[in-house]
């Protein structure tokens, strides 16, 4: 069994908590009044998928729903410790979010040296907004990262499947790391 620590980061009011609740099957507050996350919320759940051959693999997921307010910046190194992946959530309809994505990328992804497949950009569309499924206008180096559009009102199952594909990449990375470690012990 694998254990993955994933950080859900991004600007304030981008929909991180709604997505975290949905992806972890938590039904605390799916809608209603906006209440900013203070620091971090950690949601734990299991995810199963087919591995190589006929093996079914289980992954214990710690989904860290991180506050988007920069007043918590001093806590970020502790949040990043031992993380296996980062999902940057942003609202593509808000111009300031498009510029903030680069800051989140440099602070959480490039500083940790994560591989592209350990990262996911999630353009979260709020209920009632028009959905443009094209690539948002982001900094050029961010175009190599996988991008998923999220609209829980229109197609929630597509959001869940996109996250499962991302999680499979994380488990594959963990598996390769475990194999390298085992081989280094043997040799």
mmCIF file of C-alpha atoms in Angstrom:
data_model
loop_
_atom_site.group_PDB
_atom_site.id
_atom_site.type_symbol
_atom_site.label_atom_id
_atom_site.label_comp_id
_atom_site.label_asym_id
_atom_site.label_seq_id
_atom_site.Cartn_x
_atom_site.Cartn_y
_atom_site.Cartn_z
ATOM 1 C CA UNK A 1 0.000 0.000 0.000
ATOM 2 C CA UNK A 2 1.198 3.477 -0.831
ATOM 3 C CA UNK A 3 0.669 6.645 1.165
ATOM 4 C CA UNK A 4 0.571 9.972 -0.660
ATOM 5 C CA UNK A 5 0.665 13.465 0.779
ATOM 6 C CA UNK A 6 -0.852 15.909 -1.708
ATOM 7 C CA UNK A 7 -1.055 19.671 -1.278
ATOM 8 C CA UNK A 8 -4.050 21.570 -2.640
ATOM 9 C CA UNK A 9 -2.807 25.145 -2.999
ATOM 10 C CA UNK A 10 -3.704 28.328 -4.821
ATOM 11 C CA UNK A 11 -5.178 31.790 -4.430
ATOM 12 C CA UNK A 12 -7.915 32.569 -1.912
ATOM 13 C CA UNK A 13 -11.454 31.993 -3.173
ATOM 14 C CA UNK A 14 -10.391 29.611 -5.923
ATOM 15 C CA UNK A 15 -12.487 26.661 -4.698
ATOM 16 C CA UNK A 16 -9.839 24.507 -2.991
ATOM 17 C CA UNK A 17 -12.045 23.502 -0.048
ATOM 18 C CA UNK A 18 -15.041 22.640 -2.242
ATOM 19 C CA UNK A 19 -12.779 20.468 -4.407
ATOM 20 C CA UNK A 20 -11.108 18.864 -1.367
ATOM 21 C CA UNK A 21 -14.499 17.976 0.109
ATOM 22 C CA UNK A 22 -15.676 16.553 -3.218
ATOM 23 C CA UNK A 23 -12.534 14.528 -3.979
ATOM 24 C CA UNK A 24 -12.419 13.039 -0.475
ATOM 25 C CA UNK A 25 -16.194 12.389 -0.388
ATOM 26 C CA UNK A 26 -16.501 14.709 2.605
ATOM 27 C CA UNK A 27 -19.797 16.526 2.887
ATOM 28 C CA UNK A 28 -18.971 19.254 5.416
ATOM 29 C CA UNK A 29 -19.891 22.334 3.401
ATOM 30 C CA UNK A 30 -20.309 21.917 -0.314
ATOM 31 C CA UNK A 31 -21.876 25.305 -0.921
ATOM 32 C CA UNK A 32 -23.034 28.300 0.981
ATOM 33 C CA UNK A 33 -21.172 31.237 2.386
ATOM 34 C CA UNK A 34 -17.449 31.576 1.725
ATOM 35 C CA UNK A 35 -15.338 30.783 4.785
ATOM 36 C CA UNK A 36 -11.566 30.994 4.161
ATOM 37 C CA UNK A 37 -9.421 28.110 5.387
ATOM 38 C CA UNK A 38 -7.221 29.061 8.310
ATOM 39 C CA UNK A 39 -3.823 27.413 7.896
ATOM 40 C CA UNK A 40 -4.569 23.933 6.609
ATOM 41 C CA UNK A 41 -7.206 21.172 6.717
ATOM 42 C CA UNK A 42 -6.039 17.582 6.282
ATOM 43 C CA UNK A 43 -8.489 15.150 4.698
ATOM 44 C CA UNK A 44 -7.658 11.446 4.654
ATOM 45 C CA UNK A 45 -9.184 8.857 2.355
ATOM 46 C CA UNK A 46 -8.305 5.737 0.371
ATOM 47 C CA UNK A 47 -8.296 5.395 -3.381
ATOM 48 C CA UNK A 48 -8.102 2.137 -5.326
ATOM 49 C CA UNK A 49 -7.158 1.549 -8.931
ATOM 50 C CA UNK A 50 -5.815 -1.163 -11.181
ATOM 51 C CA UNK A 51 -2.070 -1.540 -11.065
ATOM 52 C CA UNK A 52 0.154 -3.406 -13.511
ATOM 53 C CA UNK A 53 -1.135 -6.861 -14.353
ATOM 54 C CA UNK A 54 -4.235 -7.825 -12.411
ATOM 55 C CA UNK A 55 -3.128 -6.228 -9.149
ATOM 56 C CA UNK A 56 -5.462 -3.766 -7.500
ATOM 57 C CA UNK A 57 -3.551 -1.078 -5.614
ATOM 58 C CA UNK A 58 -4.726 0.989 -2.682
ATOM 59 C CA UNK A 59 -3.357 4.401 -1.875
ATOM 60 C CA UNK A 60 -3.930 6.187 1.411
ATOM 61 C CA UNK A 61 -4.248 9.858 0.528
ATOM 62 C CA UNK A 62 -3.601 12.813 2.795
ATOM 63 C CA UNK A 63 -5.103 15.787 0.973
ATOM 64 C CA UNK A 64 -3.823 18.989 2.557
ATOM 65 C CA UNK A 65 -6.268 21.819 1.807
ATOM 66 C CA UNK A 66 -3.953 24.804 2.311
ATOM 67 C CA UNK A 67 -5.075 28.369 2.960
ATOM 68 C CA UNK A 68 -4.555 30.754 0.062
ATOM 69 C CA UNK A 69 -3.721 33.746 2.228
ATOM 70 C CA UNK A 70 -0.072 34.809 2.220
ATOM 71 C CA UNK A 71 -0.251 35.545 5.960
ATOM 72 C CA UNK A 72 0.313 31.783 6.403
ATOM 73 C CA UNK A 73 3.520 31.821 4.320
ATOM 74 C CA UNK A 74 5.703 31.117 7.362
ATOM 75 C CA UNK A 75 3.950 27.721 7.714
ATOM 76 C CA UNK A 76 4.492 26.656 4.095
ATOM 77 C CA UNK A 77 7.873 24.918 4.590
ATOM 78 C CA UNK A 78 6.256 22.651 7.197
ATOM 79 C CA UNK A 79 3.345 21.906 4.839
ATOM 80 C CA UNK A 80 5.725 21.033 1.985
ATOM 81 C CA UNK A 81 7.781 18.596 4.064
ATOM 82 C CA UNK A 82 7.488 15.077 2.611
ATOM 83 C CA UNK A 83 4.786 16.041 0.099
ATOM 84 C CA UNK A 84 4.471 13.822 -2.959
ATOM 85 C CA UNK A 85 2.450 16.112 -5.187
ATOM 86 C CA UNK A 86 0.922 19.555 -5.594
ATOM 87 C CA UNK A 87 -2.384 20.613 -7.149
ATOM 88 C CA UNK A 88 -2.625 24.335 -7.900
ATOM 89 C CA UNK A 89 -6.280 25.381 -7.970
ATOM 90 C CA UNK A 90 -7.231 28.717 -9.524
ATOM 91 C CA UNK A 91 -10.296 30.405 -10.957
ATOM 92 C CA UNK A 92 -9.533 31.186 -14.629
ATOM 93 C CA UNK A 93 -12.221 33.903 -14.607
ATOM 94 C CA UNK A 94 -10.208 35.989 -12.124
ATOM 95 C CA UNK A 95 -7.217 37.762 -13.756
ATOM 96 C CA UNK A 96 -5.254 38.025 -10.480
ATOM 97 C CA UNK A 97 -5.435 34.231 -10.098
ATOM 98 C CA UNK A 98 -3.742 33.780 -13.479
ATOM 99 C CA UNK A 99 -0.783 35.869 -12.326
ATOM 100 C CA UNK A 100 -0.656 34.282 -8.841
ATOM 101 C CA UNK A 101 -0.311 30.742 -10.267
ATOM 102 C CA UNK A 102 3.328 31.474 -11.110
ATOM 103 C CA UNK A 103 4.032 32.506 -7.504
ATOM 104 C CA UNK A 104 2.440 29.319 -6.150
ATOM 105 C CA UNK A 105 4.440 27.286 -8.674
ATOM 106 C CA UNK A 106 7.778 28.800 -7.668
ATOM 107 C CA UNK A 107 7.099 28.535 -3.925
ATOM 108 C CA UNK A 108 5.690 24.992 -3.825
ATOM 109 C CA UNK A 109 6.849 23.122 -6.923
ATOM 110 C CA UNK A 110 10.153 24.418 -8.263
ATOM 111 C CA UNK A 111 11.517 24.889 -4.730
ATOM 112 C CA UNK A 112 10.889 21.174 -4.014
ATOM 113 C CA UNK A 113 12.159 19.966 -7.375
ATOM 114 C CA UNK A 114 8.956 18.043 -8.147
ATOM 115 C CA UNK A 115 8.556 16.406 -11.548
ATOM 116 C CA UNK A 116 5.867 17.728 -13.896
ATOM 117 C CA UNK A 117 3.784 14.583 -13.421
ATOM 118 C CA UNK A 118 3.673 15.249 -9.667
ATOM 119 C CA UNK A 119 1.888 18.532 -10.368
ATOM 120 C CA UNK A 120 -1.561 19.421 -11.622
ATOM 121 C CA UNK A 121 -3.055 22.760 -12.549
ATOM 122 C CA UNK A 122 -6.787 22.778 -11.892
ATOM 123 C CA UNK A 123 -8.839 25.558 -13.464
ATOM 124 C CA UNK A 124 -11.878 25.527 -11.173
ATOM 125 C CA UNK A 125 -15.034 27.048 -12.617
ATOM 126 C CA UNK A 126 -17.527 28.300 -10.049
ATOM 127 C CA UNK A 127 -21.243 27.526 -10.455
ATOM 128 C CA UNK A 128 -22.908 29.736 -13.041
ATOM 129 C CA UNK A 129 -19.667 30.799 -14.716
ATOM 130 C CA UNK A 130 -19.077 30.174 -18.390
ATOM 131 C CA UNK A 131 -16.759 27.251 -18.971
ATOM 132 C CA UNK A 132 -13.890 27.834 -21.360
ATOM 133 C CA UNK A 133 -12.050 24.516 -21.560
ATOM 134 C CA UNK A 134 -9.089 26.018 -23.417
ATOM 135 C CA UNK A 135 -5.679 26.625 -21.925
ATOM 136 C CA UNK A 136 -5.705 29.820 -19.811
ATOM 137 C CA UNK A 137 -3.135 32.509 -20.500
ATOM 138 C CA UNK A 138 -0.404 31.461 -18.040
ATOM 139 C CA UNK A 139 3.368 31.913 -17.983
ATOM 140 C CA UNK A 140 5.005 29.831 -20.727
ATOM 141 C CA UNK A 141 6.884 27.457 -18.372
ATOM 142 C CA UNK A 142 3.550 26.453 -16.796
ATOM 143 C CA UNK A 143 2.266 25.150 -20.143
ATOM 144 C CA UNK A 144 4.197 21.892 -19.697
ATOM 145 C CA UNK A 145 2.178 21.025 -16.564
ATOM 146 C CA UNK A 146 -0.970 18.943 -16.893
ATOM 147 C CA UNK A 147 -4.147 21.033 -16.784
ATOM 148 C CA UNK A 148 -7.596 19.890 -15.735
ATOM 149 C CA UNK A 149 -10.784 21.936 -15.864
ATOM 150 C CA UNK A 150 -13.094 21.485 -12.913
ATOM 151 C CA UNK A 151 -16.816 22.184 -13.011
ATOM 152 C CA UNK A 152 -18.642 20.339 -10.248
ATOM 153 C CA UNK A 153 -21.980 21.648 -11.480
ATOM 154 C CA UNK A 154 -21.617 20.438 -15.089
ATOM 155 C CA UNK A 155 -19.492 17.286 -14.939
ATOM 156 C CA UNK A 156 -18.446 16.157 -11.452
ATOM 157 C CA UNK A 157 -17.437 12.660 -12.575
ATOM 158 C CA UNK A 158 -14.968 14.119 -15.079
ATOM 159 C CA UNK A 159 -13.333 16.034 -12.202
ATOM 160 C CA UNK A 160 -13.079 12.845 -10.131
ATOM 161 C CA UNK A 161 -11.605 10.847 -13.038
ATOM 162 C CA UNK A 162 -9.051 13.578 -13.791
ATOM 163 C CA UNK A 163 -7.920 13.526 -10.160
ATOM 164 C CA UNK A 164 -7.696 9.704 -10.207
ATOM 165 C CA UNK A 165 -5.427 9.865 -13.296
ATOM 166 C CA UNK A 166 -3.244 12.397 -11.474
ATOM 167 C CA UNK A 167 -3.166 10.179 -8.371
ATOM 168 C CA UNK A 168 -2.076 7.224 -10.539
ATOM 169 C CA UNK A 169 0.912 9.331 -11.687
ATOM 170 C CA UNK A 170 1.770 10.021 -8.045
ATOM 171 C CA UNK A 171 1.573 6.316 -7.138
ATOM 172 C CA UNK A 172 3.709 5.449 -10.171
ATOM 173 C CA UNK A 173 6.318 7.961 -8.979
ATOM 174 C CA UNK A 174 6.193 6.490 -5.454
ATOM 175 C CA UNK A 175 6.518 2.968 -6.860
ATOM 176 C CA UNK A 176 9.560 3.908 -8.962
ATOM 177 C CA UNK A 177 11.143 5.609 -5.958
ATOM 178 C CA UNK A 178 10.533 2.533 -3.804
ATOM 179 C CA UNK A 179 12.065 0.262 -6.473
ATOM 180 C CA UNK A 180 15.178 2.485 -6.744
ATOM 181 C CA UNK A 181 15.542 2.440 -2.969
ATOM 182 C CA UNK A 182 15.221 -1.371 -2.839
ATOM 183 C CA UNK A 183 17.747 -1.784 -5.637
ATOM 184 C CA UNK A 184 20.230 0.483 -3.846
ATOM 185 C CA UNK A 185 19.941 -1.707 -0.748
ATOM 186 C CA UNK A 186 20.498 -4.897 -2.765
ATOM 187 C CA UNK A 187 23.535 -3.585 -4.667
#
